[in-house]
């Protein structure tokens, strides 16, 4: 259900103020606090900034998270500036030499390394940036101020027992450009030397997204067990394991939430089984998806071949999520009863309606054949679950329509 502050604003905005993204930061704070409270105290909660990097969102989360996962040089700069002083973990494939140098200069606290080549690049950059190094132009601050660089190797771990059965998007557990195969992790170990700048702190994995709480806990257990065995086998003394994000949300049931209580209980058990190993997670979507709405209005309502189409102001160039995930974006109709035109108001009643945007492509569909009681030209529509992977993954410039407004409600 739409929250009262969002609905009030959605109805107060003029047509020309629409479409608009409206974020309920007070609801986000409350939710993040509840998530934190459901997790075991020793577990570190990082927010994957890629889900929604808007500064007010990053800042609202700050009291409730340990740090932020960033996945590009752009995110490193952006998140560092938005929430200064908060720990960053720099992941993602294809980090460039320049990005690594800059991240070192900014004192990024953790590097999630995706390949042997990347590890070598990082070692080289860190070596050059050491105060005593030659040829370095920027000085590495290092997490500890010692010039040492904390590394987690990202592993692409095969998952047995169909653990990824319910995953919406599997990133690992099969051939993948992400992370290192287990044997490749072992091959990287000799690159950590006492004299070198890199320190292997632990293992990172992000193997799937869209998993429910029991599947997430099972996957985390597999990663933590593997990490401990690796550590014992090689006498590495690893102290950290980051089991990734990917906590599932249900776009078909916007009022349902990821079961953080069950997840927290499972992770507490896991922590007991692994004393000395700090567990870390980095969810994105499940933290912020519920705090955002994309509000717009029905410009036209027409029938074609017996089917009803509502043409909305805006479209998938603002809210690409339903196009990428091939789902119906959940929505609520906010009726506007005023109609001052001299002709009959176009309407659909007690029938399925397809909600489309203003783009000249049949792919510009936000929701397909969804039954409505009534939807009329001039009514407003609030799309829910638009707080993550929504505006920031959309192709804004296509067709040069105006950009939406952005409203961050915080009361
Ligand atoms: C490495 C990594 N961590 C965390 C996340 C966040 O995933 P989600 O938003 O599904 O929780 C992603 C998403 O792609 C990722 O690639």
CSV table of C-alpha atoms and ligand atoms in Angstrom, one decimal:
chain,number,residue,atom,x,y,z
A,1,UNK,CA,0.0,0.0,0.0
A,2,UNK,CA,1.1,3.5,-0.8
A,3,UNK,CA,2.1,5.4,2.3
A,4,UNK,CA,0.1,8.5,3.2
A,5,UNK,CA,2.9,11.1,2.6
A,6,UNK,CA,3.5,9.7,-0.9
A,7,UNK,CA,-0.2,9.6,-1.7
A,8,UNK,CA,-0.7,13.2,-0.5
A,9,UNK,CA,2.1,14.5,-2.6
A,10,UNK,CA,1.1,12.4,-5.6
A,11,UNK,CA,-2.3,14.0,-5.6
A,12,UNK,CA,-0.9,17.5,-4.9
A,13,UNK,CA,1.5,17.6,-7.8
A,14,UNK,CA,0.2,19.2,-11.1
A,15,UNK,CA,0.1,17.2,-14.3
A,16,UNK,CA,3.2,19.1,-15.5
A,17,UNK,CA,5.1,18.0,-12.3
A,18,UNK,CA,4.5,14.4,-13.4
A,19,UNK,CA,5.9,11.8,-13.7
A,20,UNK,CA,7.7,12.0,-10.4
A,21,UNK,CA,9.7,9.6,-8.3
A,22,UNK,CA,8.6,9.9,-4.7
A,23,UNK,CA,10.7,8.3,-2.0
A,24,UNK,CA,9.5,7.8,1.6
A,25,UNK,CA,12.7,8.2,3.5
A,26,UNK,CA,11.0,8.0,6.9
A,27,UNK,CA,9.6,4.6,5.9
A,28,UNK,CA,13.1,3.6,4.6
A,29,UNK,CA,14.7,4.5,7.9
A,30,UNK,CA,12.1,2.5,9.9
A,31,UNK,CA,12.6,-0.5,7.6
A,32,UNK,CA,16.4,-0.4,7.7
A,33,UNK,CA,16.3,-0.2,11.5
A,34,UNK,CA,14.0,-3.3,11.6
A,35,UNK,CA,16.3,-5.1,9.2
A,36,UNK,CA,19.4,-4.3,11.3
A,37,UNK,CA,17.6,-5.4,14.5
A,38,UNK,CA,16.7,-8.7,12.9
A,39,UNK,CA,20.3,-9.5,12.1
A,40,UNK,CA,22.8,-10.9,14.6
A,41,UNK,CA,24.8,-8.0,16.2
A,42,UNK,CA,28.2,-9.2,14.8
A,43,UNK,CA,27.0,-9.4,11.2
A,44,UNK,CA,28.0,-6.5,9.0
A,45,UNK,CA,25.4,-5.0,6.8
A,46,UNK,CA,26.6,-3.3,3.7
A,47,UNK,CA,24.2,-1.6,1.2
A,48,UNK,CA,24.9,-2.3,-2.5
A,49,UNK,CA,24.8,1.3,-3.8
A,50,UNK,CA,24.0,0.2,-7.3
A,51,UNK,CA,20.4,-0.6,-6.3
A,52,UNK,CA,19.8,3.1,-5.7
A,53,UNK,CA,22.7,5.5,-5.2
A,54,UNK,CA,20.6,8.7,-4.6
A,55,UNK,CA,22.4,10.7,-1.9
A,56,UNK,CA,19.3,11.1,0.3
A,57,UNK,CA,18.8,7.3,0.2
A,58,UNK,CA,22.5,6.6,1.0
A,59,UNK,CA,22.3,9.1,3.9
A,60,UNK,CA,19.0,7.7,5.3
A,61,UNK,CA,20.6,4.3,5.5
A,62,UNK,CA,23.9,5.4,7.1
A,63,UNK,CA,22.9,5.0,10.7
A,64,UNK,CA,21.7,1.4,10.0
A,65,UNK,CA,24.5,0.0,7.8
A,66,UNK,CA,28.1,-0.8,8.4
A,67,UNK,CA,29.2,0.4,5.0
A,68,UNK,CA,28.5,0.4,1.3
A,69,UNK,CA,29.4,-1.9,-1.6
A,70,UNK,CA,30.4,0.0,-4.7
A,71,UNK,CA,31.0,-1.4,-8.1
A,72,UNK,CA,32.7,1.3,-10.2
A,73,UNK,CA,35.1,4.2,-10.0
A,74,UNK,CA,32.0,6.4,-10.3
A,75,UNK,CA,30.3,4.8,-7.4
A,76,UNK,CA,33.5,5.0,-5.3
A,77,UNK,CA,33.6,8.8,-5.8
A,78,UNK,CA,29.9,9.3,-5.5
A,79,UNK,CA,29.4,7.3,-2.3
A,80,UNK,CA,32.5,8.6,-0.6
A,81,UNK,CA,31.2,12.1,-1.2
A,82,UNK,CA,27.6,11.4,-0.1
A,83,UNK,CA,28.4,9.5,3.1
A,84,UNK,CA,32.0,10.5,4.0
A,85,UNK,CA,33.7,8.3,6.5
A,86,UNK,CA,31.6,5.2,5.9
A,87,UNK,CA,33.5,2.1,4.9
A,88,UNK,CA,33.5,1.1,1.2
A,89,UNK,CA,33.9,-2.3,-0.4
A,90,UNK,CA,34.9,-2.0,-4.0
A,91,UNK,CA,33.6,-4.9,-6.1
A,92,UNK,CA,32.6,-5.5,-9.7
A,93,UNK,CA,34.3,-6.9,-12.8
A,94,UNK,CA,36.7,-5.1,-15.1
A,95,UNK,CA,38.1,-2.5,-12.6
A,96,UNK,CA,40.5,-0.3,-14.5
A,97,UNK,CA,44.0,0.6,-13.4
A,98,UNK,CA,42.8,4.2,-13.0
A,99,UNK,CA,39.9,3.2,-10.9
A,100,UNK,CA,42.1,1.1,-8.7
A,101,UNK,CA,44.6,3.9,-8.2
A,102,UNK,CA,41.9,6.4,-7.3
A,103,UNK,CA,40.2,4.0,-4.9
A,104,UNK,CA,43.5,3.4,-3.2
A,105,UNK,CA,44.0,7.2,-2.9
A,106,UNK,CA,40.6,7.5,-1.4
A,107,UNK,CA,41.4,4.9,1.2
A,108,UNK,CA,38.7,2.4,0.1
A,109,UNK,CA,38.5,-0.1,2.9
A,110,UNK,CA,38.0,-3.4,1.1
A,111,UNK,CA,38.7,-4.6,-2.5
A,112,UNK,CA,36.7,-7.5,-3.8
A,113,UNK,CA,39.0,-8.9,-6.4
A,114,UNK,CA,37.5,-10.7,-9.4
A,115,UNK,CA,40.5,-12.2,-11.2
A,116,UNK,CA,44.2,-13.0,-11.0
A,117,UNK,CA,44.9,-10.2,-13.5
A,118,UNK,CA,43.0,-7.7,-11.3
A,119,UNK,CA,44.9,-8.9,-8.3
A,120,UNK,CA,48.2,-8.2,-10.0
A,121,UNK,CA,46.9,-4.8,-11.2
A,122,UNK,CA,45.9,-3.9,-7.6
A,123,UNK,CA,49.2,-5.1,-6.2
A,124,UNK,CA,51.1,-3.0,-8.8
A,125,UNK,CA,48.9,0.1,-8.1
A,126,UNK,CA,49.3,-0.3,-4.3
A,127,UNK,CA,53.0,-0.8,-4.6
A,128,UNK,CA,53.4,2.3,-6.7
A,129,UNK,CA,51.2,4.3,-4.4
A,130,UNK,CA,53.2,3.4,-1.3
A,131,UNK,CA,54.9,6.4,0.2
A,132,UNK,CA,58.3,4.8,-0.5
A,133,UNK,CA,57.3,3.5,-3.9
A,134,UNK,CA,58.7,4.9,-7.1
A,135,UNK,CA,56.6,6.3,-9.9
A,136,UNK,CA,53.4,6.7,-7.8
A,137,UNK,CA,51.5,10.0,-8.2
A,138,UNK,CA,48.9,9.4,-5.5
A,139,UNK,CA,49.5,8.1,-2.0
A,140,UNK,CA,47.5,5.1,-0.9
A,141,UNK,CA,46.0,5.7,2.5
A,142,UNK,CA,45.0,2.0,3.0
A,143,UNK,CA,42.3,1.0,5.3
A,144,UNK,CA,44.6,1.0,8.3
A,145,UNK,CA,46.7,4.0,7.3
A,146,UNK,CA,49.6,1.6,6.9
A,147,UNK,CA,49.5,1.3,3.2
A,148,UNK,CA,48.2,-2.2,3.5
A,149,UNK,CA,45.3,-3.1,1.2
A,150,UNK,CA,42.6,-5.4,2.5
A,151,UNK,CA,41.4,-7.9,-0.2
A,152,UNK,CA,38.6,-10.4,-0.4
A,153,UNK,CA,38.8,-12.7,-3.3
A,154,UNK,CA,35.5,-13.2,-5.0
A,155,UNK,CA,34.8,-16.9,-5.6
A,156,UNK,CA,32.4,-18.4,-8.1
A,157,UNK,CA,31.4,-21.4,-6.0
A,158,UNK,CA,29.5,-24.3,-7.5
A,159,UNK,CA,26.3,-24.8,-5.5
A,160,UNK,CA,25.0,-28.3,-5.0
A,161,UNK,CA,21.5,-29.5,-4.2
A,162,UNK,CA,19.8,-27.1,-6.5
A,163,UNK,CA,20.4,-24.3,-4.0
A,164,UNK,CA,19.9,-21.8,-6.8
A,165,UNK,CA,16.6,-23.3,-7.8
A,166,UNK,CA,14.5,-20.1,-7.1
A,167,UNK,CA,17.1,-17.6,-8.2
A,168,UNK,CA,15.8,-14.8,-10.4
A,169,UNK,CA,19.4,-14.1,-11.7
A,170,UNK,CA,22.2,-16.5,-11.1
A,171,UNK,CA,25.6,-14.8,-11.1
A,172,UNK,CA,27.7,-17.8,-10.1
A,173,UNK,CA,27.6,-21.5,-9.5
A,174,UNK,CA,28.1,-22.0,-13.2
A,175,UNK,CA,30.5,-20.6,-15.9
A,176,UNK,CA,30.5,-16.9,-15.2
A,177,UNK,CA,32.5,-13.7,-15.9
A,178,UNK,CA,32.2,-12.9,-12.2
A,179,UNK,CA,34.8,-13.9,-9.6
A,180,UNK,CA,37.3,-16.7,-9.6
A,181,UNK,CA,36.7,-20.4,-9.8
A,182,UNK,CA,37.7,-22.2,-6.6
A,183,UNK,CA,41.0,-23.5,-8.1
A,184,UNK,CA,41.8,-20.0,-9.4
A,185,UNK,CA,41.4,-18.7,-5.8
A,186,UNK,CA,44.0,-21.1,-4.7
A,187,UNK,CA,46.3,-20.1,-7.6
A,188,UNK,CA,46.1,-16.4,-6.3
A,189,UNK,CA,47.3,-17.2,-2.8
A,190,UNK,CA,51.1,-17.0,-3.5
A,191,UNK,CA,50.5,-13.4,-4.7
A,192,UNK,CA,49.9,-12.4,-1.1
A,193,UNK,CA,53.4,-12.0,0.3
A,194,UNK,CA,54.6,-10.6,3.6
A,195,UNK,CA,56.5,-7.8,1.9
A,196,UNK,CA,53.8,-6.9,-0.6
A,197,UNK,CA,51.0,-4.4,0.1
A,198,UNK,CA,48.0,-6.8,-0.2
A,199,UNK,CA,46.5,-8.6,2.8
A,200,UNK,CA,44.0,-11.4,2.2
A,201,UNK,CA,41.2,-10.9,4.7
A,202,UNK,CA,38.7,-13.3,3.4
A,203,UNK,CA,36.3,-14.4,0.7
A,204,UNK,CA,33.5,-12.6,-1.2
A,205,UNK,CA,30.7,-14.3,-3.1
A,206,UNK,CA,27.5,-13.1,-4.8
A,207,UNK,CA,26.1,-16.1,-6.4
A,208,UNK,CA,22.4,-15.3,-7.1
A,209,UNK,CA,19.6,-12.8,-6.6
A,210,UNK,CA,16.0,-13.4,-5.8
A,211,UNK,CA,16.5,-16.1,-3.1
A,212,UNK,CA,14.2,-16.5,-0.2
A,213,UNK,CA,15.5,-16.5,3.4
A,214,UNK,CA,16.1,-20.3,3.8
A,215,UNK,CA,17.9,-20.5,0.4
A,216,UNK,CA,20.0,-17.4,1.3
A,217,UNK,CA,21.0,-19.0,4.6
A,218,UNK,CA,21.9,-22.3,2.9
A,219,UNK,CA,24.0,-20.4,0.3
A,220,UNK,CA,25.7,-18.4,3.0
A,221,UNK,CA,26.5,-21.6,4.9
A,222,UNK,CA,28.1,-23.1,1.8
A,223,UNK,CA,30.3,-20.0,1.3
A,224,UNK,CA,31.3,-19.8,4.9
A,225,UNK,CA,32.2,-23.5,5.2
A,226,UNK,CA,34.2,-23.3,2.0
A,227,UNK,CA,36.0,-20.2,3.3
A,228,UNK,CA,36.9,-21.8,6.6
A,229,UNK,CA,38.2,-25.0,4.9
A,230,UNK,CA,40.3,-22.9,2.5
A,231,UNK,CA,41.7,-20.9,5.4
A,232,UNK,CA,42.5,-24.1,7.4
A,233,UNK,CA,44.0,-25.9,4.4
A,234,UNK,CA,46.5,-23.1,3.7
A,235,UNK,CA,46.9,-21.6,7.2
A,236,UNK,CA,45.5,-18.3,6.0
A,237,UNK,CA,43.8,-17.1,9.2
A,238,UNK,CA,40.9,-15.6,7.2
A,239,UNK,CA,38.6,-13.4,9.3
A,240,UNK,CA,35.9,-12.2,6.9
A,241,UNK,CA,33.3,-13.7,4.6
A,242,UNK,CA,31.0,-11.6,2.5
A,243,UNK,CA,28.1,-13.7,1.2
A,244,UNK,CA,26.7,-11.0,-1.1
A,245,UNK,CA,23.2,-9.7,-1.6
A,246,UNK,CA,20.3,-11.0,-3.7
A,247,UNK,CA,17.7,-11.2,-1.0
A,248,UNK,CA,14.5,-11.8,-2.9
A,249,UNK,CA,11.5,-9.5,-3.2
A,250,UNK,CA,8.2,-10.3,-4.8
A,251,UNK,CA,6.9,-7.9,-7.4
A,252,UNK,CA,3.7,-9.8,-7.6
A,253,UNK,CA,3.0,-9.1,-3.9
A,254,UNK,CA,4.3,-5.6,-3.1
A,255,UNK,CA,3.2,-5.8,0.5
A,256,UNK,CA,5.3,-8.9,1.2
A,257,UNK,CA,8.9,-8.4,2.4
A,258,UNK,CA,12.0,-10.6,2.5
A,259,UNK,CA,11.8,-12.6,5.8
A,260,UNK,CA,14.6,-10.9,7.6
A,261,UNK,CA,13.6,-12.5,10.9
A,262,UNK,CA,14.1,-16.0,9.5
A,263,UNK,CA,17.3,-14.9,7.7
A,264,UNK,CA,18.7,-13.3,10.9
A,265,UNK,CA,18.0,-16.4,12.9
A,266,UNK,CA,19.7,-18.6,10.3
A,267,UNK,CA,22.7,-16.3,10.1
A,268,UNK,CA,23.0,-16.2,13.9
A,269,UNK,CA,23.3,-20.0,13.9
A,270,UNK,CA,25.9,-19.8,11.1
A,271,UNK,CA,27.9,-17.2,13.1
A,272,UNK,CA,27.9,-19.6,16.1
A,273,UNK,CA,29.4,-22.3,13.9
A,274,UNK,CA,32.1,-20.0,12.6
A,275,UNK,CA,33.6,-18.1,15.6
A,276,UNK,CA,36.4,-15.8,14.5
A,277,UNK,CA,34.8,-15.2,11.1
A,278,UNK,CA,33.0,-11.9,10.5
A,279,UNK,CA,29.9,-12.5,8.4
A,280,UNK,CA,29.0,-9.6,6.0
A,281,UNK,CA,26.1,-9.2,3.6
A,282,UNK,CA,25.5,-6.6,0.9
A,283,UNK,CA,21.8,-6.4,-0.1
A,284,UNK,CA,20.6,-3.7,-2.4
A,285,UNK,CA,17.1,-4.3,-3.8
A,286,UNK,CA,15.6,-5.8,-0.7
A,287,UNK,CA,16.6,-2.7,1.4
A,288,UNK,CA,15.4,0.1,-0.9
A,289,UNK,CA,12.9,-1.3,-3.4
A,290,UNK,CA,9.9,-0.6,-1.2
A,291,UNK,CA,10.7,3.0,-0.4
A,292,UNK,CA,10.1,4.5,-3.9
A,293,UNK,CA,7.1,5.1,-6.1
A,294,UNK,CA,6.9,6.3,-9.7
A,295,UNK,CA,3.9,8.5,-9.9
A,296,UNK,CA,2.3,9.5,-13.2
A,297,UNK,CA,-1.0,10.2,-14.9
A,298,UNK,CA,-3.1,8.6,-17.6
A,299,UNK,CA,-2.9,10.8,-20.7
A,300,UNK,CA,-5.1,8.6,-22.8
A,301,UNK,CA,-7.2,5.5,-22.5
A,302,UNK,CA,-8.1,3.7,-25.7
A,303,UNK,CA,-9.3,0.4,-26.9
A,304,UNK,CA,-7.6,-1.6,-29.7
A,305,UNK,CA,-8.8,-5.0,-31.0
A,306,UNK,CA,-11.0,-5.2,-27.9
A,307,UNK,CA,-8.2,-4.6,-25.4
A,308,UNK,CA,-7.8,-1.5,-23.2
A,309,UNK,CA,-4.5,0.5,-23.2
A,310,UNK,CA,-3.7,3.3,-20.8
A,311,UNK,CA,-1.1,5.6,-22.2
A,312,UNK,CA,0.9,7.2,-19.3
A,313,UNK,CA,3.0,10.3,-19.0
A,314,UNK,CA,6.6,8.8,-18.9
A,315,UNK,CA,7.3,5.1,-19.4
A,316,UNK,CA,10.1,2.6,-19.3
A,317,UNK,CA,12.7,5.3,-20.1
A,318,UNK,CA,12.1,6.3,-16.5
A,319,UNK,CA,11.2,3.0,-15.0
A,320,UNK,CA,12.9,0.2,-16.9
A,321,UNK,CA,12.5,-2.4,-14.2
A,322,UNK,CA,9.4,-4.1,-15.7
A,323,UNK,CA,11.1,-4.3,-19.1
A,324,UNK,CA,14.3,-5.8,-17.8
A,325,UNK,CA,12.6,-8.2,-15.4
A,326,UNK,CA,9.7,-8.9,-17.7
A,327,UNK,CA,7.1,-8.5,-15.0
A,328,UNK,CA,4.1,-6.3,-14.3
A,329,UNK,CA,5.2,-3.4,-12.2
A,330,UNK,CA,2.7,-3.3,-9.3
A,331,UNK,CA,0.6,-0.2,-9.2
A,332,UNK,CA,-2.2,1.6,-7.5
A,333,UNK,CA,-4.8,3.8,-9.2
A,334,UNK,CA,-5.3,7.2,-7.5
A,335,UNK,CA,-8.6,8.4,-8.9
A,336,UNK,CA,-9.0,12.0,-9.9
A,337,UNK,CA,-12.7,12.8,-10.2
A,338,UNK,CA,-12.5,16.1,-11.9
A,339,UNK,CA,-13.0,16.1,-15.6
A,340,UNK,CA,-13.6,19.4,-17.3
A,341,UNK,CA,-13.4,18.5,-21.0
A,342,UNK,CA,-16.6,18.8,-23.0
A,343,UNK,CA,-16.3,15.3,-24.4
A,344,UNK,CA,-16.8,11.9,-22.7
A,345,UNK,CA,-14.0,10.8,-20.5
A,346,UNK,CA,-12.1,7.8,-21.9
A,347,UNK,CA,-12.3,5.0,-19.5
A,348,UNK,CA,-11.8,1.3,-18.9
A,349,UNK,CA,-14.2,-0.4,-16.4
A,350,UNK,CA,-14.0,-3.9,-14.9
A,351,UNK,CA,-11.6,-5.1,-17.5
A,352,UNK,CA,-7.9,-5.8,-18.0
A,353,UNK,CA,-5.7,-2.8,-19.0
A,354,UNK,CA,-2.2,-2.6,-20.4
A,355,UNK,CA,-0.3,0.3,-19.1
A,356,UNK,CA,2.2,1.8,-21.6
A,357,UNK,CA,4.4,4.8,-21.8
A,358,UNK,CA,5.1,7.4,-24.4
A,359,UNK,CA,7.9,5.7,-26.3
A,360,UNK,CA,7.5,4.6,-29.9
A,361,UNK,CA,8.2,1.0,-29.2
A,362,UNK,CA,5.9,-1.9,-28.3
A,363,UNK,CA,8.3,-2.8,-25.5
A,364,UNK,CA,7.3,0.3,-23.5
A,365,UNK,CA,5.0,-1.6,-21.3
A,366,UNK,CA,4.8,-1.1,-17.5
A,367,UNK,CA,2.1,-3.6,-16.8
A,368,UNK,CA,0.2,-6.0,-19.1
A,369,UNK,CA,-3.5,-6.9,-19.0
A,370,UNK,CA,-4.0,-6.1,-15.3
A,371,UNK,CA,-7.7,-6.1,-14.3
A,372,UNK,CA,-8.9,-2.8,-12.9
A,373,UNK,CA,-12.2,-1.7,-11.5
A,374,UNK,CA,-11.9,1.6,-13.3
A,375,UNK,CA,-9.1,3.6,-15.0
A,376,UNK,CA,-9.8,6.9,-16.7
A,377,UNK,CA,-7.9,9.5,-18.6
A,378,UNK,CA,-6.7,12.0,-16.0
A,379,UNK,CA,-6.4,9.4,-13.2
A,380,UNK,CA,-3.1,9.1,-11.4
A,381,UNK,CA,-1.1,5.9,-11.1
A,382,UNK,CA,1.5,5.1,-8.5
A,383,UNK,CA,3.9,2.3,-9.4
A,384,UNK,CA,5.2,0.6,-6.3
A,385,UNK,CA,8.6,-1.1,-5.7
A,386,UNK,CA,10.4,1.7,-7.6
A,387,UNK,CA,13.0,2.3,-5.0
A,388,UNK,CA,15.7,0.0,-6.5
A,389,UNK,CA,17.0,-0.6,-10.0
A,390,UNK,CA,14.5,1.8,-11.3
A,391,UNK,CA,15.5,5.3,-12.4
A,392,UNK,CA,19.2,4.5,-12.3
A,393,UNK,CA,19.0,1.6,-14.7
A,394,UNK,CA,16.7,3.4,-17.2
A,395,UNK,CA,17.7,4.9,-20.6
A,396,UNK,CA,16.6,8.4,-19.8
A,397,UNK,CA,17.5,10.1,-23.1
A,398,UNK,CA,15.6,7.9,-25.5
A,399,UNK,CA,13.0,10.2,-27.3
A,400,UNK,CA,14.0,13.2,-25.2
A,401,UNK,CA,11.0,13.4,-23.0
A,402,UNK,CA,11.4,15.5,-19.9
A,403,UNK,CA,12.9,13.9,-16.9
A,404,UNK,CA,10.7,13.1,-13.9
A,405,UNK,CA,10.7,15.2,-10.7
A,406,UNK,CA,12.4,13.7,-7.6
A,407,UNK,CA,10.9,14.1,-4.1
A,408,UNK,CA,12.5,12.7,-0.9
A,409,UNK,CA,9.9,12.8,1.9
A,410,UNK,CA,11.3,12.7,5.4
A,411,UNK,CA,8.9,13.4,8.2
B,1,LIG,C1,28.5,-8.2,-6.2
B,1,LIG,C2,27.1,-7.8,-5.9
B,1,LIG,N1,26.7,-7.6,-4.6
B,1,LIG,C3,25.5,-7.2,-4.3
B,1,LIG,C4,24.5,-7.0,-5.2
B,1,LIG,C5,23.1,-6.5,-4.8
B,1,LIG,O1,22.2,-7.5,-5.2
B,1,LIG,P1,20.7,-7.2,-4.8
B,1,LIG,O2,20.3,-5.8,-5.1
B,1,LIG,O3,19.9,-8.2,-5.5
B,1,LIG,O4,20.6,-7.5,-3.3
B,1,LIG,C6,24.8,-7.2,-6.6
B,1,LIG,C7,23.8,-7.0,-7.6
B,1,LIG,O5,24.0,-7.2,-8.8
B,1,LIG,C8,26.1,-7.6,-6.9
B,1,LIG,O6,26.5,-7.8,-8.2
